CSV table of C-alpha atoms and ligand atoms in Angstrom, one decimal:
chain,number,residue,atom,x,y,z
A,1,MET,CA,43.2,9.8,64.1
A,2,SER,CA,43.1,7.1,64.9
A,3,GLU,CA,44.0,6.2,60.6
A,4,LEU,CA,47.0,8.2,61.5
A,5,LYS,CA,48.5,6.4,64.3
A,6,ASN,CA,48.8,3.0,62.2
A,7,LEU,CA,50.8,4.2,60.5
A,8,GLU,CA,55.1,4.3,61.3
A,9,PHE,CA,58.5,6.3,59.9
A,10,TRP,CA,60.7,4.2,61.0
A,11,PHE,CA,63.6,6.1,63.6
A,12,VAL,CA,67.4,4.6,61.9
A,13,VAL,CA,70.2,5.6,64.1
A,14,GLY,CA,73.6,6.2,62.8
A,15,SER,CA,77.0,5.4,64.8
A,16,GLN,CA,79.7,2.7,63.8
A,17,THR,CA,81.0,-0.2,66.0
A,18,LEU,CA,84.8,1.9,66.0
A,19,TYR,CA,82.8,3.1,69.5
A,20,GLY,CA,82.3,-1.1,71.4
A,21,GLU,CA,79.0,-2.4,72.5
A,22,GLU,CA,78.6,0.0,75.5
A,23,VAL,CA,78.4,2.7,74.2
A,24,LEU,CA,75.5,1.5,71.1
A,25,GLU,CA,73.8,0.0,74.5
A,26,ILE,CA,73.4,3.3,75.4
A,27,VAL,CA,72.8,5.2,71.5
A,28,ALA,CA,69.7,1.2,71.0
A,29,LYS,CA,68.4,2.2,74.7
A,30,ARG,CA,68.0,6.6,73.5
A,31,ALA,CA,66.8,6.0,70.1
A,32,ARG,CA,64.0,3.8,71.7
A,33,GLU,CA,62.9,6.6,74.7
A,34,MET,CA,63.2,9.0,71.4
A,35,ALA,CA,60.9,7.6,69.8
A,36,GLU,CA,58.5,6.6,72.6
A,37,THR,CA,58.3,10.7,73.6
A,38,LEU,CA,58.0,11.4,69.2
A,39,THR,CA,55.0,9.1,69.0
A,40,ASN,CA,53.1,10.6,72.6
A,41,SER,CA,53.7,13.9,71.3
A,42,PRO,CA,51.0,15.7,70.7
A,43,PHE,CA,51.9,16.9,67.2
A,44,ILE,CA,52.8,13.7,65.9
A,45,PRO,CA,50.5,12.2,63.9
A,46,CYS,CA,52.3,8.7,63.2
A,47,LYS,CA,54.1,6.3,64.7
A,48,VAL,CA,57.8,6.0,65.9
A,49,VAL,CA,59.8,3.1,65.6
A,50,TYR,CA,63.5,3.5,66.9
A,51,LYS,CA,64.2,0.1,63.7
A,52,VAL,CA,68.2,-0.2,63.9
A,53,THR,CA,71.6,1.6,64.7
A,54,GLY,CA,72.9,1.2,61.8
A,55,LYS,CA,76.5,0.7,61.7
A,56,SER,CA,77.5,-1.3,59.0
A,57,PRO,CA,77.0,-0.8,55.0
A,58,ASP,CA,74.3,-4.3,55.2
A,59,GLU,CA,72.5,-3.0,57.4
A,60,ILE,CA,71.9,0.2,56.7
A,61,LEU,CA,70.5,-2.1,53.2
A,62,GLN,CA,68.6,-4.4,54.7
A,63,VAL,CA,66.8,-1.5,56.7
A,64,MET,CA,65.8,0.6,53.4
A,65,LYS,CA,64.6,-3.1,51.2
A,66,GLU,CA,62.3,-3.6,54.5
A,67,ALA,CA,60.6,0.8,54.8
A,68,ASN,CA,60.6,0.0,50.9
A,69,TYR,CA,58.5,-3.1,50.9
A,70,SER,CA,56.7,-2.2,54.4
A,71,ASP,CA,53.0,-0.6,53.6
A,72,ASN,CA,52.6,0.5,57.3
A,73,CYS,CA,56.1,1.8,56.7
A,74,ALA,CA,55.5,5.3,55.5
A,75,GLY,CA,58.7,7.0,55.3
A,76,ILE,CA,62.1,7.0,56.9
A,77,ILE,CA,64.1,9.2,59.9
A,78,THR,CA,67.5,9.2,60.7
A,79,TRP,CA,69.6,10.7,63.2
A,80,MET,CA,73.6,10.5,63.7
A,81,HIS,CA,73.8,10.1,67.5
A,82,THR,CA,77.6,9.0,67.0
A,83,PHE,CA,80.2,8.9,64.3
A,84,SER,CA,78.7,7.6,61.0
A,85,PRO,CA,80.6,7.3,57.8
A,86,SER,CA,78.4,8.2,55.1
A,87,LYS,CA,79.3,5.9,51.8
A,88,MET,CA,78.1,2.7,54.7
A,89,TRP,CA,74.7,4.6,53.4
A,90,ILE,CA,75.0,5.8,50.4
A,91,ASN,CA,73.9,1.8,48.7
A,92,GLY,CA,71.0,1.5,50.9
A,93,LEU,CA,69.4,5.0,50.5
A,94,ALA,CA,69.9,4.9,46.4
A,95,LEU,CA,67.8,2.1,46.5
A,96,LEU,CA,65.5,4.3,49.6
A,97,GLN,CA,61.3,4.9,47.8
A,98,LYS,CA,59.9,6.9,50.9
A,99,PRO,CA,60.0,9.7,52.5
A,100,TYR,CA,63.4,10.7,54.1
A,101,LEU,CA,63.8,13.1,56.4
A,102,HIS,CA,67.3,13.7,58.2
A,103,LEU,CA,66.4,15.0,62.2
A,104,HIS,CA,70.0,16.9,63.2
A,105,THR,CA,69.0,17.5,66.5
A,106,GLN,CA,71.2,16.3,70.2
A,107,TYR,CA,69.6,13.8,73.2
A,108,ASN,CA,71.4,15.8,75.9
A,109,ARG,CA,70.2,20.2,76.1
A,110,ASN,CA,73.2,21.3,77.4
A,111,ILE,CA,76.6,20.5,77.6
A,112,PRO,CA,77.4,19.5,81.5
A,113,ASN,CA,79.7,21.8,82.4
A,114,THR,CA,81.7,19.7,85.5
A,115,GLU,CA,80.9,16.2,84.1
A,116,ILE,CA,81.9,16.5,80.3
A,117,ASP,CA,85.3,14.3,79.6
A,118,MET,CA,86.3,13.5,76.0
A,119,ASP,CA,83.9,9.9,76.8
A,120,PHE,CA,80.4,12.1,76.5
A,121,MET,CA,82.5,13.8,73.6
A,122,ASN,CA,82.6,10.5,72.0
A,123,LEU,CA,79.3,9.3,72.5
A,124,ASN,CA,77.4,12.8,72.2
A,125,GLN,CA,78.7,14.2,68.5
A,126,ALA,CA,75.5,14.7,66.2
A,127,ALA,CA,76.9,18.0,65.6
A,128,HIS,CA,79.3,15.9,63.4
A,129,GLY,CA,78.0,13.0,62.3
A,130,ASP,CA,74.8,14.9,61.0
A,131,ARG,CA,77.4,17.0,59.4
A,132,GLU,CA,79.2,14.0,57.7
A,133,HIS,CA,75.2,12.6,57.0
A,134,GLY,CA,73.9,15.8,55.5
A,135,PHE,CA,76.6,15.3,53.0
A,136,ILE,CA,75.6,12.3,51.0
A,137,GLY,CA,71.7,13.5,51.3
A,138,ALA,CA,73.7,16.4,49.1
A,139,ARG,CA,75.8,14.5,47.7
A,140,MET,CA,73.1,12.4,46.1
A,141,ARG,CA,71.1,14.7,45.5
A,142,ILE,CA,68.5,13.4,47.4
A,143,PRO,CA,65.1,15.0,48.3
A,144,ARG,CA,65.1,15.3,52.5
A,145,LYS,CA,63.2,16.6,54.2
A,146,ILE,CA,66.0,18.7,57.3
A,147,VAL,CA,64.5,19.4,60.7
A,148,VAL,CA,66.7,21.1,62.9
A,149,GLY,CA,66.3,20.8,67.2
A,150,TYR,CA,66.2,19.9,70.1
A,151,TRP,CA,64.0,16.4,70.0
A,152,ARG,CA,61.6,17.6,73.1
A,153,ASP,CA,60.6,20.8,72.3
A,154,GLU,CA,57.0,21.5,70.4
A,155,LYS,CA,58.8,23.2,67.4
A,156,VAL,CA,61.0,20.7,66.5
A,157,GLN,CA,57.5,18.5,66.9
A,158,LYS,CA,56.1,20.2,65.0
A,159,GLU,CA,58.0,20.6,61.6
A,160,ILE,CA,58.0,16.2,61.8
A,161,GLY,CA,54.3,16.0,62.9
A,162,SER,CA,54.4,18.5,59.9
A,163,TRP,CA,56.5,16.4,57.4
A,164,MET,CA,54.8,13.0,57.8
A,165,ARG,CA,51.6,14.4,56.9
A,166,SER,CA,53.2,15.2,53.6
A,167,ALA,CA,54.5,11.9,53.7
A,168,VAL,CA,51.4,10.9,53.9
A,169,GLY,CA,49.9,12.4,51.1
A,170,TYR,CA,52.6,10.7,49.2
A,171,LYS,CA,51.1,7.2,50.4
A,172,VAL,CA,48.1,8.8,49.9
A,173,SER,CA,49.3,10.1,46.2
A,174,LYS,CA,50.9,6.9,45.6
A,175,ASN,CA,47.9,4.1,45.6
A,176,LEU,CA,45.3,7.1,44.7
A,177,LYS,CA,42.6,5.6,41.5
A,178,VAL,CA,40.4,9.3,39.9
A,179,MET,CA,37.1,7.9,38.3
A,180,ARG,CA,36.3,10.1,35.5
A,181,PHE,CA,33.1,10.5,34.6
A,182,GLY,CA,32.5,12.0,31.4
A,183,ASP,CA,35.9,14.3,29.4
A,184,ASN,CA,36.9,17.6,30.0
A,185,MET,CA,35.1,20.6,29.8
A,186,ARG,CA,34.9,21.2,25.9
A,187,ASN,CA,38.0,23.3,25.1
A,188,VAL,CA,39.2,24.4,28.4
A,189,ALA,CA,42.9,24.2,28.7
A,190,VAL,CA,44.4,24.1,32.6
A,191,THR,CA,41.7,21.0,33.1
A,192,GLU,CA,43.3,19.1,31.1
A,193,GLY,CA,46.6,17.1,31.8
A,194,ASP,CA,48.6,13.6,30.3
A,195,LYS,CA,47.8,11.1,32.1
A,196,VAL,CA,50.9,8.9,31.4
A,197,GLU,CA,53.6,12.1,32.4
A,198,THR,CA,51.6,11.8,36.3
A,199,GLN,CA,51.0,8.8,37.0
A,200,ILE,CA,54.4,7.5,36.7
A,201,LYS,CA,54.6,10.9,38.1
A,202,LEU,CA,53.0,11.2,41.7
A,203,GLY,CA,50.8,7.6,40.6
A,204,TRP,CA,48.2,8.7,39.7
A,205,GLN,CA,45.7,6.5,38.7
A,206,VAL,CA,42.2,8.0,36.1
A,207,ASN,CA,40.2,6.3,34.3
A,208,THR,CA,37.8,6.9,32.9
A,209,TRP,CA,33.2,5.3,33.3
A,210,THR,CA,30.6,6.1,31.8
A,211,VAL,CA,28.0,8.4,32.7
A,212,GLY,CA,25.4,5.5,31.2
A,213,GLU,CA,27.5,3.4,34.0
A,214,LEU,CA,26.1,5.8,36.0
A,215,ALA,CA,22.9,6.5,34.9
A,216,ASP,CA,22.2,3.0,35.9
A,217,GLU,CA,23.2,2.5,39.0
A,218,ILE,CA,21.0,5.6,40.1
A,219,GLU,CA,18.5,4.0,38.9
A,220,LYS,CA,19.3,1.2,41.1
A,221,VAL,CA,19.0,2.3,44.1
A,222,THR,CA,15.9,2.2,46.3
A,223,PRO,CA,13.8,3.9,48.5
A,224,GLU,CA,14.5,2.5,51.4
A,225,GLU,CA,17.8,3.8,50.7
A,226,ILE,CA,17.3,6.5,49.7
A,227,ASP,CA,15.1,7.5,52.7
A,228,ARG,CA,18.5,6.4,55.2
A,229,LEU,CA,20.5,9.4,53.7
A,230,VAL,CA,17.7,11.9,53.4
A,231,ARG,CA,17.7,11.6,57.0
A,232,GLU,CA,21.6,11.8,57.9
A,233,TYR,CA,21.2,14.7,55.4
A,234,GLU,CA,18.1,16.2,57.4
A,235,SER,CA,20.5,15.8,60.3
A,236,LYS,CA,23.6,17.5,59.6
A,237,TYR,CA,22.1,20.6,57.5
A,238,ILE,CA,19.0,22.7,57.7
A,239,LEU,CA,16.8,21.5,55.6
A,240,ASN,CA,15.7,25.2,53.4
A,241,THR,CA,13.0,24.0,50.5
A,242,ASP,CA,9.8,21.8,50.3
A,243,LYS,CA,11.3,20.8,47.7
A,244,THR,CA,11.9,17.2,48.5
A,245,GLU,CA,12.3,15.3,45.0
A,246,SER,CA,14.8,16.8,44.5
A,247,VAL,CA,16.5,17.0,47.6
A,248,ARG,CA,15.9,12.9,47.3
A,249,TYR,CA,17.8,12.7,43.1
A,250,GLN,CA,20.9,14.0,45.1
A,251,ALA,CA,20.5,10.9,47.6
A,252,ARG,CA,20.4,8.6,44.7
A,253,GLU,CA,23.0,10.4,42.9
A,254,GLU,CA,24.9,9.7,46.0
A,255,ILE,CA,24.5,6.9,46.9
A,256,ALA,CA,24.9,5.2,42.9
A,257,ILE,CA,28.7,7.6,43.1
A,258,LYS,CA,29.8,6.1,46.7
A,259,ARG,CA,29.1,2.8,44.8
A,260,MET,CA,30.9,2.4,42.0
A,261,LEU,CA,33.7,4.5,43.2
A,262,ASP,CA,33.6,1.8,46.9
A,263,ARG,CA,33.9,-1.0,43.9
A,264,GLU,CA,37.3,0.4,42.0
A,265,GLY,CA,38.4,1.7,44.8
A,266,ALA,CA,38.8,5.0,43.5
A,267,SER,CA,39.3,8.0,46.6
A,268,ALA,CA,38.1,11.3,44.6
A,269,PHE,CA,36.0,11.6,40.6
A,270,SER,CA,36.2,14.3,38.2
A,271,ASN,CA,32.5,14.8,36.7
A,272,THR,CA,31.0,17.6,33.7
A,273,PHE,CA,27.6,19.5,33.2
A,274,GLU,CA,28.3,19.0,29.2
A,275,ASP,CA,27.6,14.5,30.0
A,276,LEU,CA,25.0,14.2,32.3
A,277,TRP,CA,23.0,11.8,30.1
A,278,GLY,CA,20.6,9.9,31.5
A,279,MET,CA,21.1,11.8,34.3
A,280,GLU,CA,18.2,14.2,36.1
A,281,GLN,CA,20.0,16.7,38.4
A,282,LEU,CA,24.4,18.3,38.3
A,283,PRO,CA,25.4,16.3,41.2
A,284,GLY,CA,25.5,19.7,43.9
A,285,LEU,CA,24.2,18.4,47.7
A,286,ALA,CA,25.2,14.6,46.9
A,287,THR,CA,28.7,16.1,46.0
A,288,GLN,CA,28.7,17.5,48.6
A,289,HIS,CA,28.9,15.4,50.7
A,290,LEU,CA,30.8,13.2,49.4
A,291,MET,CA,33.6,15.9,49.5
A,292,GLU,CA,32.7,16.4,53.1
A,293,MET,CA,32.9,12.5,53.8
A,294,GLY,CA,37.2,12.7,52.6
A,295,TYR,CA,36.5,11.9,48.6
A,296,GLY,CA,38.3,14.3,46.4
A,297,TYR,CA,36.2,16.0,43.3
A,298,GLY,CA,37.2,18.7,40.7
A,299,GLY,CA,34.1,20.2,38.0
A,300,GLU,CA,34.5,20.3,34.8
A,301,GLY,CA,36.2,17.1,34.4
A,302,ASP,CA,39.2,18.8,36.6
A,303,TRP,CA,40.8,14.9,37.5
A,304,LYS,CA,44.5,17.1,38.7
A,305,THR,CA,42.7,19.2,41.2
A,306,ALA,CA,39.3,15.9,42.1
A,307,ALA,CA,42.6,13.7,43.0
A,308,MET,CA,44.6,16.3,45.0
A,309,VAL,CA,41.2,17.6,46.8
A,310,HIS,CA,41.1,13.6,47.9
A,311,ILE,CA,45.1,14.1,49.2
A,312,VAL,CA,45.2,17.0,51.0
A,313,LYS,CA,42.0,15.5,52.7
A,314,LYS,CA,43.8,13.3,54.5
A,315,MET,CA,47.1,15.2,53.9
A,316,THR,CA,44.9,16.7,57.0
A,317,GLU,CA,42.6,14.7,58.9
A,318,GLY,CA,41.9,15.6,62.7
A,319,ILE,CA,42.6,18.8,61.6
A,320,PRO,CA,40.6,21.4,62.4
A,321,GLY,CA,39.3,24.3,59.5
A,322,GLY,CA,38.1,21.9,56.8
A,323,THR,CA,38.6,21.1,53.3
A,324,THR,CA,37.4,22.0,49.5
A,325,PHE,CA,37.3,22.3,45.3
A,326,MET,CA,37.3,26.3,45.5
A,327,GLU,CA,37.3,28.4,41.6
A,328,ASP,CA,37.7,32.6,41.2
A,329,TYR,CA,34.8,33.9,40.9
A,330,THR,CA,35.2,37.7,41.4
A,331,TYR,CA,36.2,40.4,43.2
A,332,ASP,CA,35.5,43.6,44.6
A,333,LEU,CA,37.9,46.2,43.8
A,334,GLU,CA,37.7,48.4,46.0
A,335,PRO,CA,41.3,50.7,47.0
A,336,GLY,CA,43.6,48.7,48.5
A,337,LYS,CA,40.5,46.5,50.6
A,338,GLU,CA,40.7,44.6,47.3
A,339,LEU,CA,38.9,40.7,47.7
A,340,SER,CA,38.4,37.5,45.8
A,341,LEU,CA,34.6,35.9,45.9
A,342,GLY,CA,35.3,32.1,45.5
A,343,ALA,CA,32.5,29.3,44.7
A,344,HIS,CA,30.8,27.3,42.4
A,345,MET,CA,28.1,26.0,40.6
A,346,LEU,CA,27.6,23.8,43.4
A,347,GLU,CA,30.3,21.8,44.3
A,348,VAL,CA,31.7,22.9,47.7
A,349,CYS,CA,32.5,21.4,50.4
A,350,PRO,CA,30.7,21.7,53.4
A,351,SER,CA,34.1,21.5,55.6
A,352,VAL,CA,34.7,25.1,55.5
A,353,ALA,CA,31.1,26.4,56.1
A,354,ALA,CA,31.1,28.7,58.9
A,355,ASP,CA,27.6,28.0,59.5
A,356,LYS,CA,25.0,24.9,59.8
A,357,PRO,CA,24.5,24.4,55.8
A,358,ARG,CA,20.8,24.8,53.9
A,359,ILE,CA,19.8,22.7,52.0
A,360,GLU,CA,18.6,24.5,48.9
A,361,VAL,CA,16.9,23.7,45.5
A,362,HIS,CA,17.0,26.6,42.7
A,363,PRO,CA,17.7,26.3,38.6
A,364,LEU,CA,20.5,26.1,37.5
A,365,GLY,CA,21.1,28.1,34.0
A,366,ILE,CA,24.1,25.4,32.9
A,367,GLY,CA,23.5,21.9,31.7
A,368,ASN,CA,20.4,21.5,30.9
A,369,ARG,CA,19.0,19.4,33.9
A,370,LYS,CA,15.7,20.2,36.4
A,371,ASP,CA,16.8,22.5,39.3
A,372,PRO,CA,19.7,20.8,41.6
A,373,ALA,CA,19.8,20.3,45.7
A,374,ARG,CA,22.0,22.2,46.9
A,375,LEU,CA,24.3,23.2,50.8
A,376,VAL,CA,24.5,27.0,50.2
A,377,PHE,CA,26.6,28.7,52.7
A,378,GLU,CA,29.7,30.9,54.2
A,379,GLY,CA,32.7,29.5,54.4
A,380,HIS,CA,34.8,30.8,57.9
A,381,GLU,CA,37.3,32.9,58.5
A,382,GLY,CA,41.1,32.5,59.3
A,383,PRO,CA,44.1,31.6,56.7
A,384,GLY,CA,44.0,29.5,54.4
A,385,ILE,CA,45.8,28.8,51.3
A,386,VAL,CA,45.2,27.6,47.2
A,387,ILE,CA,46.7,24.8,45.3
A,388,SER,CA,46.8,24.8,41.9
A,389,LEU,CA,48.5,21.3,39.9
A,390,ILE,CA,48.9,23.0,36.0
A,391,ASP,CA,51.1,20.6,33.7
A,392,MET,CA,53.2,22.5,31.6
A,393,GLY,CA,54.3,20.0,29.4
A,394,GLY,CA,56.3,17.1,30.4
A,395,ARG,CA,56.1,18.2,34.0
A,396,VAL,CA,53.8,19.8,36.3
A,397,ARG,CA,54.0,22.9,38.6
A,398,LEU,CA,52.0,22.7,42.2
A,399,ILE,CA,51.8,27.0,42.9
A,400,VAL,CA,50.2,27.5,45.9
A,401,GLN,CA,49.3,31.3,47.0
A,402,ASP,CA,49.4,32.2,51.0
A,403,VAL,CA,45.7,33.7,51.2
A,404,GLU,CA,43.3,34.9,54.4
A,405,ALA,CA,39.6,34.7,54.9
A,406,ILE,CA,37.1,36.7,56.4
A,407,LYS,CA,33.7,37.0,56.6
A,408,PRO,CA,32.0,37.8,53.2
A,409,ILE,CA,31.0,42.0,53.4
A,410,TYR,CA,27.2,41.9,51.4
A,411,PRO,CA,25.5,39.3,52.1
A,412,MET,CA,24.5,38.1,48.7
A,413,PRO,CA,20.6,36.7,48.9
A,414,ASN,CA,20.5,36.2,45.8
A,415,LEU,CA,23.3,34.3,45.6
A,416,PRO,CA,22.0,30.2,46.1
A,417,VAL,CA,26.3,28.7,46.2
A,418,ALA,CA,28.1,28.6,49.3
A,419,ARG,CA,31.0,30.9,49.0
A,420,ILE,CA,33.8,31.9,50.4
A,421,MET,CA,35.6,35.5,50.4
A,422,TRP,CA,39.0,36.1,50.6
A,423,LYS,CA,42.6,38.4,50.7
A,424,ALA,CA,45.1,36.8,48.5
A,425,MET,CA,48.8,37.7,49.0
A,426,PRO,CA,50.6,39.6,48.9
A,427,ASP,CA,47.3,42.0,48.1
A,428,LEU,CA,44.2,41.0,45.8
A,429,LEU,CA,46.4,42.5,42.5
A,430,THR,CA,49.6,41.6,42.9
A,431,GLY,CA,48.8,38.4,44.3
A,432,ALA,CA,46.4,38.0,41.5
A,433,HIS,CA,49.2,38.8,38.5
A,434,CYS,CA,51.6,37.0,40.1
A,435,TRP,CA,49.0,33.7,39.7
A,436,ILE,CA,48.5,34.0,36.6
A,437,LEU,CA,52.3,35.2,35.6
A,438,ALA,CA,52.4,31.9,36.8
A,439,GLY,CA,49.6,29.8,35.2
A,440,GLY,CA,47.3,28.7,37.7
A,441,ALA,CA,43.8,27.8,37.6
A,442,HIS,CA,40.4,29.1,38.3
A,443,HIS,CA,39.7,26.0,40.2
A,444,THR,CA,41.5,24.9,43.7
A,445,VAL,CA,42.1,23.5,46.4
A,446,PHE,CA,41.7,25.5,49.6
A,447,THR,CA,42.2,24.7,52.0
A,448,TYR,CA,43.0,26.0,56.1
A,449,ALA,CA,44.5,22.7,57.5
A,450,ALA,CA,47.2,22.5,55.3
A,451,THR,CA,50.2,24.7,54.8
A,452,ALA,CA,52.6,25.7,52.3
A,453,GLU,CA,55.2,24.2,54.2
A,454,MET,CA,53.0,20.3,53.9
A,455,MET,CA,52.5,21.1,50.6
A,456,GLU,CA,56.2,22.1,49.7
A,457,ASP,CA,57.1,18.9,51.3
A,458,TRP,CA,54.4,17.1,49.3
A,459,ALA,CA,56.4,18.7,46.3
A,460,ASP,CA,59.8,17.8,46.6
A,461,MET,CA,59.0,14.4,48.3
A,462,MET,CA,56.2,14.2,44.1
A,463,GLU,CA,60.3,15.9,42.4
A,464,ILE,CA,57.9,18.3,40.7
A,465,GLU,CA,58.3,22.6,40.6
A,466,PHE,CA,57.1,24.2,43.8
A,467,VAL,CA,55.5,27.6,43.4
A,468,HIS,CA,55.1,29.0,46.5
A,469,ILE,CA,53.0,32.8,46.1
A,470,THR,CA,53.6,34.0,50.0
A,471,LYS,CA,52.8,38.7,51.0
A,472,ASN,CA,56.6,38.6,50.7
A,473,THR,CA,56.3,37.9,46.3
A,474,THR,CA,57.1,40.6,44.2
A,475,VAL,CA,56.6,40.1,40.5
A,476,GLU,CA,59.4,40.4,39.6
A,477,ALA,CA,61.1,38.7,41.6
A,478,LEU,CA,58.7,36.2,40.9
A,479,LYS,CA,59.8,36.0,36.8
A,480,HIS,CA,62.8,35.6,36.9
A,481,ASP,CA,62.6,32.8,40.0
A,482,LEU,CA,59.9,31.0,37.3
A,483,PHE,CA,62.9,31.8,34.0
A,484,LEU,CA,65.4,30.0,35.8
A,485,SER,CA,62.8,27.1,36.7
A,486,ASP,CA,61.7,26.0,33.8
A,487,LEU,CA,65.5,25.9,32.7
A,488,ALA,CA,66.4,24.2,35.3
A,489,TRP,CA,63.5,21.5,35.3
A,490,LYS,CA,64.1,21.6,31.2
A,491,LEU,CA,66.7,19.6,32.1
A,492,ARG,CA,65.6,17.5,34.9
A,493,SER,CA,62.8,15.7,32.8
B,501,MN,MN1,34.4,25.1,37.5
């Protein structure tokens, strides 16, 4: 949590000079108290800093400019304690480049029956002022989150906290570098995408480094460095193999990959089994441990999923449950109890494990290399979501589906990889139908920690299309939505 607590959200309160100094002093004092209370809330991951009571176009313009240029400021929260004429906000909001939340609340919870008079009415008129403020947001078509309710309430604080995490995702996205080792898997369509358009829209810098350079880096790793990392593996996982050379080679690969990522300031990477030039094993355990440390990963050159794994991990820092790269593999089609089995060749993040993962070494039929060490485990039970970002040509679409992970109904003793079993919403057959209709990939981010709302808010901030498949989704309704959405996005992009 410590890293998130350094990020600030600026509380910008609206008013005007009409009310006189005394009223404005009360407004500022209360705004400060509210910011402190929100900062200290267990549901708010970052700092809320009261900045200014906006009373003039210049003051508002100034604070928006500062917000844009402050690296610590991850977004702004506005609230109109009194009436703040919204034409004063136009020039500032037009420049704002940070996520924006409009908090519709008021300082007092109840109307003070006997004390209420016109002075009280003039001071406490958010119901009035926030409507004027809402209009200008709508009129200017600015992406914004609206949270409504009493500021001391858990529900309101949780909503603000969740939106802050989306804003963290925005910040991470705008600074993200993805390192590609090798290209996308030959002939695969869904892992492709327009990297220039993606950088314009999402900020990601996606570039390639040669596998040969990685192979050289792997050679440079020393036995002492390998010893140290293998000891770390042994402290975290159960060593269930006597093929220690294979485990040591994974440590060697991990150190080399991490070194190259850190050198370039990259936090996500992709590779492909079709290009392992100079490498003895496909990185398995190495990639799994890197993901556990927070790096994003996508297999078969899938840089979009790699980036999303990292973004979701950063958004959900401190929330238990885990987040991993995942792939839909196969189904259990027992009527009425249909289930998905997800896994990957090797690379599932141990942050989602139900129990201590086992390090094992098994042959890998793909990639024509030596038997790789990998972590084998079952994913834990609980609600989650799967996330897929696809390139629709000219724009990207973010697809999220609600799922319920269960304890796998079969032990599957001969399956040598980590696995998760889940029920897709609304049920597997309808859910898969919807997923395929929307064009969702076989690769996903599987997360127990992020919510669909968090991802929707993130998509709004990034100004990209969002599709959500829930327990209430029907094929008919989704088909209609996708048709309209396609038209709307063609106009927008
Ligand atoms: Mn794959």
